Amino acid sequence: MKKSFIVIGLGRFGSSVARALSNMNCDILGMDISEECVTDLARDIEHCVIADSTKIATLKELGVASIDHAVVAIGNDLEASILTTMNLKTLGVKNITVRSDSLGYHEIFERLGATEVIVPEESSAISLANQIASDAILDYYSIDSDFAIVQIQVGPKFRAQTLIELNLRNKFDVNIVGIIHEDKFYIPRGTDSLMPSDIMVLVGTKQKIRKVDAFINQETK
């Protein structure tokens, strides 16, 4: 089942997150009080609304309480960001990522119910989208428009296999450049085994990496 997201605040950063999530075939709703921002994103995202996220009744009407993950990317309006975060928490949204333009507001947003607070640059938008789109992706570094380095958590139900048995390079054209086992990093050989709860460090195209994530963790999703 696909995860559902709402991105509130469709400026440069928010719209970049929304487009990246949409490109990964996630269920995505874009929301902004600005008609111009919504119109611009609506060229790429099917579901966009002009609405005020500081009004909890509006969020209720949009069914936001059932959303898996909310991204508050308002950024330039602290009061609106605070009220929106409070509303999302009140509605029971479990995962709330908030953009803050100042490190000084981290603790405030966390106390209000944010599960993650970031001080972003536009280049980090795609990295954020990839992390929140998959429960297993722990870290994501975009090398260029096609390639990335990621850390993927192996699910607890995964059946231990050697890297030769997994054959990920031939199946998906990706390389495992490291494994973190019990908090210790090592560079693996083909005869080494990938164990449940290990963390893989992969290099490959973004599309292929998502396929590896689904393949490795299919039994746990």
XYZ file of N, CA and C in Angstrom:
663
model
N 0.840 -1.199 0.000
C 0.000 0.000 0.000
C 0.878 1.253 0.000
N 0.547 2.189 -0.908
C 1.349 3.398 -1.024
C 1.153 4.303 0.180
N 2.251 4.958 0.581
C 2.151 5.939 1.666
C 1.560 7.231 1.127
N 0.837 7.928 1.994
C 0.204 9.181 1.593
C 0.878 10.354 2.289
N 1.007 11.465 1.561
C 1.706 12.638 2.059
C 0.912 13.902 1.769
N 1.078 14.880 2.625
C 0.642 16.228 2.330
C 1.838 17.144 2.511
N 2.058 17.999 1.535
C 3.111 19.013 1.629
C 2.420 20.361 1.739
N 2.636 21.030 2.860
C 1.987 22.315 3.133
C 3.033 23.417 3.008
N 2.817 24.315 2.069
C 3.801 25.346 1.760
C 4.519 24.975 0.481
N 4.132 25.580 -0.624
C 4.619 25.144 -1.930
C 5.564 26.155 -2.569
N 6.469 26.676 -1.748
C 7.545 27.498 -2.280
C 8.558 26.615 -2.974
N 9.765 27.120 -3.128
C 10.791 26.373 -3.853
C 11.083 25.024 -3.210
N 11.255 25.017 -1.893
C 11.571 23.763 -1.205
C 10.378 22.814 -1.187
N 9.213 23.304 -0.748
C 8.042 22.448 -0.653
C 7.631 21.851 -1.979
N 7.666 22.650 -3.040
C 7.284 22.135 -4.353
C 8.296 21.096 -4.837
N 9.570 21.254 -4.474
C 10.591 20.270 -4.849
C 10.329 18.942 -4.142
N 9.967 19.002 -2.862
C 9.620 17.784 -2.124
C 8.404 17.114 -2.751
N 7.376 17.907 -3.049
C 6.138 17.365 -3.618
C 6.397 16.695 -4.965
N 7.168 17.337 -5.819
C 7.457 16.752 -7.134
C 8.264 15.460 -7.003
N 9.228 15.462 -6.082
C 10.036 14.255 -5.891
C 9.188 13.094 -5.389
N 8.279 13.361 -4.458
C 7.384 12.306 -3.963
C 6.456 11.817 -5.064
N 5.959 12.736 -5.854
C 5.079 12.362 -6.958
C 5.807 11.492 -7.975
N 7.066 11.807 -8.223
C 7.858 11.011 -9.166
C 8.092 9.602 -8.665
N 7.941 9.389 -7.354
C 8.074 8.049 -6.778
C 6.714 7.369 -6.622
N 5.711 7.935 -7.285
C 4.354 7.358 -7.296
C 3.719 7.295 -5.912
N 4.062 8.238 -5.056
C 3.398 8.343 -3.759
C 2.076 9.097 -3.924
N 1.155 8.854 -3.013
C -0.076 9.645 -2.977
C 0.257 10.980 -2.326
N 0.128 12.061 -3.071
C 0.606 13.347 -2.599
C -0.449 14.427 -2.779
N -0.659 15.213 -1.730
C -1.528 16.379 -1.785
C -0.676 17.611 -1.501
N -0.697 18.575 -2.417
C 0.008 19.835 -2.213
C -0.961 20.904 -1.735
N -0.508 21.741 -0.802
C -1.413 22.732 -0.203
C -0.669 24.032 0.071
N -1.302 25.135 -0.305
C -0.721 26.446 -0.029
C -1.844 27.475 -0.041
N -1.645 28.559 0.681
C -2.623 29.637 0.708
C -2.493 30.521 -0.532
N -1.373 30.383 -1.248
C -1.100 31.189 -2.430
C -1.614 30.502 -3.694
N -2.490 31.176 -4.413
C -3.010 30.629 -5.669
C -1.889 30.444 -6.691
N -0.950 31.368 -6.701
C 0.159 31.288 -7.655
C 0.997 30.032 -7.434
N 1.316 29.737 -6.175
C 2.128 28.548 -5.862
C 1.390 27.269 -6.229
N 0.098 27.221 -5.909
C -0.699 26.028 -6.211
C -0.826 25.834 -7.713
N -1.079 26.907 -8.439
C -1.217 26.825 -9.895
C 0.064 26.321 -10.533
N 1.198 26.790 -10.026
C 2.483 26.366 -10.572
C 2.708 24.873 -10.362
N 2.423 24.372 -9.160
C 2.643 22.957 -8.872
C 1.613 22.070 -9.561
N 0.407 22.590 -9.771
C -0.667 21.800 -10.376
C -0.330 21.323 -11.785
N 0.677 21.931 -12.399
C 1.128 21.457 -13.715
C 1.783 20.086 -13.617
N 2.302 19.758 -12.427
C 3.030 18.498 -12.234
C 2.358 17.539 -11.258
N 1.542 18.066 -10.334
C 0.922 17.252 -9.298
C -0.595 17.290 -9.478
N -1.214 16.138 -9.477
C -2.654 16.068 -9.750
C -3.494 16.720 -8.656
N -3.123 16.484 -7.394
C -3.959 16.947 -6.284
C -3.294 18.128 -5.565
N -3.783 19.314 -5.819
C -3.294 20.525 -5.174
C -4.492 21.371 -4.754
N -4.388 22.006 -3.586
C -5.502 22.833 -3.116
C -4.987 24.166 -2.586
N -5.817 25.195 -2.792
C -5.564 26.499 -2.173
C -6.323 26.502 -0.854
N -5.612 26.511 0.253
C -6.267 26.417 1.555
C -5.331 26.927 2.642
N -5.947 27.261 3.783
C -5.219 27.804 4.930
C -5.023 26.710 5.969
N -3.783 26.261 6.130
C -3.493 25.156 7.052
C -3.567 25.565 8.510
N -3.678 26.864 8.796
C -3.810 27.293 10.197
C -5.224 27.079 10.709
N -6.147 26.733 9.823
C -7.533 26.451 10.191
C -7.719 24.944 10.307
N -7.904 24.447 11.518
C -7.992 23.004 11.724
C -9.216 22.413 11.021
N -10.294 23.196 10.901
C -11.495 22.717 10.215
C -11.190 22.419 8.744
N -10.347 23.231 8.138
C -9.970 23.025 6.738
C -9.205 21.720 6.573
N -8.276 21.474 7.484
C -7.503 20.235 7.426
C -8.402 19.019 7.635
N -9.375 19.143 8.519
C -10.328 18.047 8.744
C -11.101 17.740 7.471
N -11.588 18.786 6.806
C -12.370 18.608 5.583
C -11.570 17.921 4.482
N -10.286 18.164 4.481
C -9.414 17.558 3.469
C -8.983 16.137 3.829
N -9.396 15.655 4.998
C -9.053 14.293 5.409
C -7.612 14.109 5.818
N -7.002 15.182 6.295
C -5.578 15.138 6.635
C -5.288 14.165 7.785
N -6.276 13.902 8.632
C -6.063 12.997 9.770
C -5.636 11.595 9.329
N -5.966 11.221 8.104
C -5.627 9.877 7.622
C -4.322 9.843 6.830
N -3.663 10.997 6.708
C -2.403 11.067 5.960
C -1.284 10.403 6.755
N -0.401 9.686 6.062
C 0.715 9.009 6.740
C 1.796 9.995 7.197
N 2.058 11.022 6.373
C 3.196 11.902 6.674
C 2.891 13.302 6.158
N 3.083 14.284 7.014
C 2.891 15.686 6.640
C 4.234 16.400 6.626
N 4.448 17.219 5.608
C 5.638 18.054 5.520
C 5.190 19.513 5.575
N 5.593 20.213 6.629
C 5.259 21.628 6.789
C 6.443 22.430 6.265
N 6.282 22.968 5.063
C 7.392 23.640 4.383
C 7.121 25.131 4.228
N 6.356 25.701 5.143
C 5.969 27.109 5.043
C 7.192 28.004 5.164
N 8.008 27.757 6.162
C 9.320 28.384 6.250
C 9.331 29.850 6.620
N 8.760 30.704 5.790
C 8.895 32.148 5.992
C 7.827 32.757 6.884
N 6.959 31.941 7.443
C 5.892 32.429 8.325
C 5.879 31.553 9.578
N 6.592 32.002 10.613
C 6.741 31.193 11.820
C 5.402 30.899 12.473
N 4.537 31.896 12.573
C 3.241 31.692 13.218
C 2.425 30.636 12.484
N 2.400 30.716 11.152
C 1.649 29.734 10.367
C 2.235 28.335 10.530
N 3.565 28.236 10.587
C 4.215 26.933 10.771
C 3.844 26.333 12.126
N 3.846 27.163 13.159
C 3.516 26.693 14.508
C 2.064 26.227 14.582
N 1.143 27.039 14.080
C -0.276 26.688 14.124
C -0.567 25.439 13.299
N 0.074 25.342 12.151
C -0.125 24.170 11.294
C 0.379 22.905 11.976
N 1.554 22.986 12.595
C 2.109 21.829 13.300
C 1.199 21.407 14.447
N 0.692 22.375 15.190
C -0.231 22.071 16.285
C -1.499 21.405 15.759
N -2.022 21.904 14.647
C -3.241 21.331 14.068
C -3.021 19.888 13.624
N -1.890 19.644 12.980
C -1.583 18.286 12.521
C -1.454 17.323 13.695
N -0.797 17.786 14.757
C -0.652 16.955 15.951
C -2.017 16.683 16.573
N -2.863 17.687 16.646
C -4.201 17.524 17.207
C -5.017 16.515 16.404
N -4.844 16.521 15.096
C -5.584 15.601 14.226
C -5.012 14.185 14.249
N -3.884 14.013 14.910
C -3.326 12.667 15.061
C -2.397 12.216 13.961
N -1.872 13.160 13.170
C -0.900 12.786 12.147
C 0.385 12.328 12.837
N 0.824 11.114 12.549
C 1.925 10.518 13.302
C 3.300 11.044 12.885
N 3.480 11.313 11.613
C 4.784 11.755 11.115
C 4.663 13.176 10.575
N 5.381 14.095 11.218
C 5.317 15.504 10.840
C 6.747 16.031 10.695
N 7.117 16.383 9.477
C 8.418 16.993 9.220
C 8.211 18.489 9.005
N 8.931 19.301 9.759
C 8.737 20.751 9.703
C 10.008 21.424 9.215
N 9.839 22.319 8.248
C 10.946 23.160 7.820
C 11.050 24.345 8.771
N 12.266 24.580 9.261
C 12.520 25.744 10.092
C 13.696 26.510 9.498
N 13.549 27.812 9.353
C 14.629 28.612 8.794
C 15.684 28.989 9.828
N 15.492 28.534 11.069
C 16.448 28.835 12.129
C 16.613 27.635 13.040
N 17.867 27.325 13.369
C 18.138 26.227 14.296
C 17.511 26.469 15.662
N 17.291 27.746 16.002
C 16.771 28.084 17.309
C 15.354 27.615 17.573
N 14.636 27.259 16.515
C 13.246 26.855 16.683
C 13.056 25.341 16.708
N 14.147 24.589 16.628
C 14.044 23.123 16.637
C 13.229 22.622 17.827
N 13.641 23.042 19.010
C 13.002 22.534 20.228
C 11.533 22.920 20.288
N 11.203 24.107 19.828
C 9.801 24.547 19.831
C 8.948 23.613 18.989
N 9.387 23.349 17.757
C 8.603 22.492 16.870
C 8.528 21.055 17.391
N 9.601 20.580 17.979
C 9.581 19.233 18.543
C 8.589 19.131 19.695
N 8.531 20.164 20.522
C 7.574 20.162 21.632
C 6.130 20.254 21.138
N 5.968 20.843 19.968
C 4.630 20.970 19.394
C 4.173 19.683 18.710
N 5.094 18.735 18.551
C 4.707 17.448 17.983
C 5.413 17.053 16.710
N 6.347 17.880 16.219
C 7.088 17.516 15.012
C 7.976 16.307 15.282
N 7.981 15.358 14.377
C 8.847 14.185 14.512
C 10.225 14.446 13.917
N 10.319 15.476 13.053
C 11.605 15.851 12.472
C 11.573 17.333 12.129
N 12.670 18.032 12.407
C 12.791 19.451 12.070
C 14.057 19.619 11.237
N 13.919 20.279 10.082
C 15.059 20.445 9.193
C 15.235 21.911 8.823
N 16.485 22.285 8.587
C 16.811 23.597 8.036
C 17.336 23.328 6.633
N 16.485 23.461 5.627
C 16.806 22.911 4.312
C 17.475 23.886 3.359
N 18.087 23.304 2.342
C 18.445 23.975 1.112
C 17.661 23.250 0.025
N 17.471 23.861 -1.101
C 16.666 23.228 -2.152
C 17.221 21.874 -2.547
N 18.560 21.739 -2.537
C 19.173 20.485 -2.960
C 18.850 19.330 -2.024
N 18.433 19.656 -0.780
C 18.108 18.594 0.173
C 16.675 18.127 0.048
N 15.861 18.772 -0.777
C 14.449 18.419 -0.890
C 14.260 17.002 -1.409
N 15.021 16.630 -2.437
C 14.885 15.293 -3.010
C 15.360 14.247 -2.007
N 16.422 14.560 -1.257
C 16.897 13.634 -0.232
C 15.828 13.396 0.821
N 15.172 14.465 1.267
C 14.103 14.335 2.251
C 12.977 13.486 1.694
N 12.567 13.733 0.460
C 11.471 12.984 -0.133
C 11.769 11.488 -0.168
N 13.004 11.123 -0.544
C 13.361 9.709 -0.601
C 13.371 9.070 0.775
N 13.818 9.798 1.782
C 13.839 9.235 3.140
C 12.434 8.988 3.667
N 11.537 9.953 3.495
C 10.212 9.797 4.089
C 9.314 8.892 3.267
N 9.655 8.682 1.981
C 8.849 7.796 1.146
C 9.049 6.336 1.517
N 10.172 6.010 2.143
C 10.455 4.636 2.544
C 10.814 4.584 4.016
N 10.165 3.686 4.744
C 10.483 3.521 6.164
C 11.894 2.970 6.350
N 12.453 2.354 5.294
C 13.741 1.673 5.429
C 14.926 2.554 5.079
N 14.706 3.631 4.314
C 15.824 4.488 3.921
C 16.171 5.430 5.070
N 17.388 5.274 5.602
C 17.813 6.036 6.779
C 18.565 7.303 6.404
N 19.314 7.240 5.312
C 20.075 8.408 4.873
C 20.177 8.360 3.364
N 20.234 9.525 2.741
C 20.171 9.600 1.280
C 21.022 10.777 0.830
N 22.001 10.496 -0.039
C 22.838 11.558 -0.585
C 22.784 11.502 -2.102
N 22.248 12.563 -2.702
C 22.121 12.624 -4.150
C 23.464 13.037 -4.762
N 24.037 12.176 -5.623
C 25.307 12.473 -6.269
C 25.087 13.408 -7.453
N 24.112 13.064 -8.293
C 23.712 13.926 -9.404
C 22.249 13.652 -9.693
N 21.778 13.990 -10.879
C 20.354 13.826 -11.180
C 19.935 12.361 -11.249
N 20.877 11.451 -11.437
C 20.545 10.033 -11.589
C 21.000 9.149 -10.432
N 22.205 9.420 -9.883
C 22.806 8.496 -8.924
C 22.738 9.012 -7.484
N 22.733 8.060 -6.548
C 22.681 8.416 -5.132
C 23.415 7.369 -4.304
N 23.805 7.772 -3.100
C 24.319 6.857 -2.080
C 23.283 6.827 -0.951
N 22.858 5.646 -0.548
C 21.813 5.560 0.480
C 22.167 4.508 1.527
N 21.564 4.680 2.693
C 21.588 3.645 3.720
C 20.178 3.067 3.818
N 20.053 1.754 3.679
C 18.752 1.094 3.737
C 18.745 0.089 4.878
N 17.775 0.226 5.749
C 17.605 -0.708 6.870
C 16.974 -2.005 6.369
N 17.575 -3.128 6.720
C 17.029 -4.436 6.366
C 15.964 -4.818 7.388
N 14.825 -5.272 6.910
C 13.712 -5.608 7.803
C 14.007 -6.800 8.698
N 13.326 -6.890 9.841
C 13.574 -7.981 10.795
C 13.140 -9.350 10.283
N 12.291 -9.391 9.262
C 11.833 -10.675 8.719
C 12.671 -11.153 7.541
N 13.696 -10.383 7.205
C 14.544 -10.758 6.078
C 15.294 -12.054 6.376
N 15.371 -12.946 5.370
C 16.120 -14.194 5.528
C 17.583 -13.954 5.162
N 18.484 -14.241 6.109
C 19.906 -13.976 5.904
C 20.411 -14.671 4.643
N 21.145 -13.907 3.826
C 21.712 -14.442 2.590
C 23.074 -13.803 2.352
N 23.943 -14.544 1.673
C 25.224 -13.949 1.287
C 24.991 -12.965 0.141
N 25.945 -12.086 -0.076
C 25.817 -11.125 -1.170
C 25.837 -11.831 -2.526
N 26.540 -12.950 -2.593
C 26.537 -13.745 -3.830
C 25.130 -14.277 -4.095
N 24.479 -14.776 -3.049
C 23.120 -15.291 -3.205
C 22.136 -14.186 -3.575
N 22.308 -13.036 -2.963
C 21.404 -11.914 -3.261
C 21.569 -11.435 -4.703
N 22.817 -11.352 -5.145
C 23.108 -11.012 -6.537
C 22.498 -9.663 -6.943
N 22.580 -8.686 -6.052
C 21.928 -7.401 -6.308
C 22.550 -6.653 -7.482
N 23.840 -6.833 -7.684
C 24.484 -6.098 -8.786
C 23.926 -6.530 -10.132
N 23.766 -7.844 -10.317
C 23.253 -8.320 -11.591
C 21.748 -8.105 -11.721
N 21.035 -8.194 -10.599
C 19.584 -8.031 -10.648
C 19.170 -6.572 -10.812
N 19.874 -5.671 -10.112
C 19.434 -4.275 -10.062
C 20.495 -3.260 -10.497
N 21.701 -3.743 -10.805
C 22.789 -2.855 -11.222
C 23.117 -1.822 -10.147
N 23.199 -2.280 -8.888
C 23.624 -1.427 -7.770
C 24.788 -2.111 -7.061
N 25.542 -1.340 -6.310
C 26.683 -1.885 -5.571
C 26.501 -1.676 -4.073
N 26.718 -2.746 -3.308
C 26.770 -2.622 -1.848
C 28.204 -2.265 -1.472
N 28.404 -1.047 -1.016
C 29.760 -0.598 -0.691
C 30.057 -0.718 0.801
N 29.047 -1.055 1.588
C 29.271 -1.214 3.018
C 28.068 -1.836 3.701
N 28.315 -2.423 4.849
C 27.254 -2.969 5.698
C 27.531 -2.523 7.132
N 26.490 -2.084 7.798
C 26.597 -1.753 9.223
C 25.884 -2.860 9.989
N 26.673 -3.629 10.739
C 26.137 -4.745 11.523
C 26.432 -4.498 12.996
N 25.372 -4.432 13.800
C 25.509 -4.160 15.239
C 26.366 -2.920 15.476
N 26.039 -1.861 14.729
C 26.664 -0.532 14.853
C 28.113 -0.481 14.384
N 28.587 -1.532 13.703
C 29.960 -1.537 13.186
C 29.926 -1.615 11.664
N 30.657 -0.693 11.027
C 30.704 -0.639 9.563
C 31.843 -1.499 9.025
N 31.565 -2.225 7.934
C 32.638 -2.940 7.253
C 32.341 -3.000 5.756
N 33.392 -3.166 4.968
C 33.255 -3.320 3.518
C 33.121 -4.818 3.237
N 31.985 -5.251 2.697
C 31.717 -6.690 2.597
C 32.357 -7.354 1.376
N 32.531 -8.668 1.499
C 32.911 -9.516 0.376
C 31.682 -10.308 -0.055
N 31.776 -10.958 -1.181
C 30.625 -11.688 -1.698
C 30.152 -12.809 -0.789
N 31.069 -13.368 -0.001
C 30.709 -14.478 0.892
C 30.117 -13.997 2.220
N 30.167 -12.689 2.477
C 29.575 -12.152 3.707
C 28.050 -12.142 3.589
N 27.397 -12.289 4.717
C 25.936 -12.369 4.721
C 25.298 -11.054 5.134
N 24.165 -10.784 4.520
C 23.318 -9.673 4.935
C 22.297 -10.221 5.915
N 22.242 -9.624 7.108
C 21.420 -10.153 8.191
C 20.217 -9.245 8.458
N 19.173 -9.796 9.084
C 18.044 -8.951 9.502
C 18.528 -7.800 10.381
N 17.991 -6.621 10.146
C 18.297 -5.389 10.891
C 19.652 -4.781 10.551
N 20.408 -5.391 9.617
C 21.621 -4.743 9.124
C 21.249 -3.482 8.348
N 22.238 -2.636 8.117
C 22.054 -1.452 7.272
C 22.988 -1.579 6.079
N 22.411 -1.544 4.876
C 23.199 -1.581 3.646
C 23.545 -0.168 3.210
N 24.761 0.017 2.728
C 25.140 1.275 2.090
C 25.261 0.984 0.596
N 24.374 1.588 -0.192
C 24.275 1.281 -1.613
C 24.665 2.475 -2.477
N 25.193 2.176 -3.660
C 25.409 3.184 -4.696
C 24.715 2.688 -5.959
N 23.946 3.565 -6.584
C 23.266 3.185 -7.815
C 22.348 4.281 -8.284
N 21.580 4.007 -9.328
C 20.609 4.997 -9.782
C 19.458 5.053 -8.784
N 18.816 6.193 -8.715
C 17.738 6.386 -7.749
C 16.583 5.422 -8.008
N 16.294 5.181 -9.271
C 15.213 4.272 -9.616
C 15.526 2.852 -9.173
N 16.749 2.405 -9.417
C 17.135 1.036 -9.048
C 17.203 0.875 -7.533
N 17.650 1.913 -6.835
C 17.729 1.844 -5.371
C 16.348 1.633 -4.761
N 15.336 2.310 -5.304
C 13.976 2.116 -4.797
C 13.505 0.689 -5.027
N 13.922 0.100 -6.141
C 13.551 -1.296 -6.416
C 14.234 -2.251 -5.433
N 15.483 -1.948 -5.085
C 16.194 -2.774 -4.098
C 15.503 -2.685 -2.738
N 15.114 -1.486 -2.346
C 14.402 -1.297 -1.085
C 13.151 -2.171 -1.053
N 12.362 -2.131 -2.131
C 11.137 -2.939 -2.190
C 11.456 -4.427 -2.169
N 12.514 -4.845 -2.866
C 12.900 -6.245 -2.934
C 13.373 -6.777 -1.582
N 14.232 -6.022 -0.913
C 14.801 -6.463 0.363
C 13.743 -6.511 1.453
N 12.849 -5.550 1.449
C 11.898 -5.410 2.556
C 10.469 -5.782 2.199
N 10.282 -6.502 1.112
C 8.938 -6.829 0.660
C 8.169 -7.672 1.674
N 8.883 -8.490 2.442
C 8.191 -9.349 3.398
C 7.753 -8.595 4.639
N 8.320 -7.399 4.845
C 8.015 -6.668 6.064
C 7.048 -5.526 5.827
N 6.628 -5.319 4.587
C 5.745 -4.205 4.261
C 4.327 -4.684 4.105
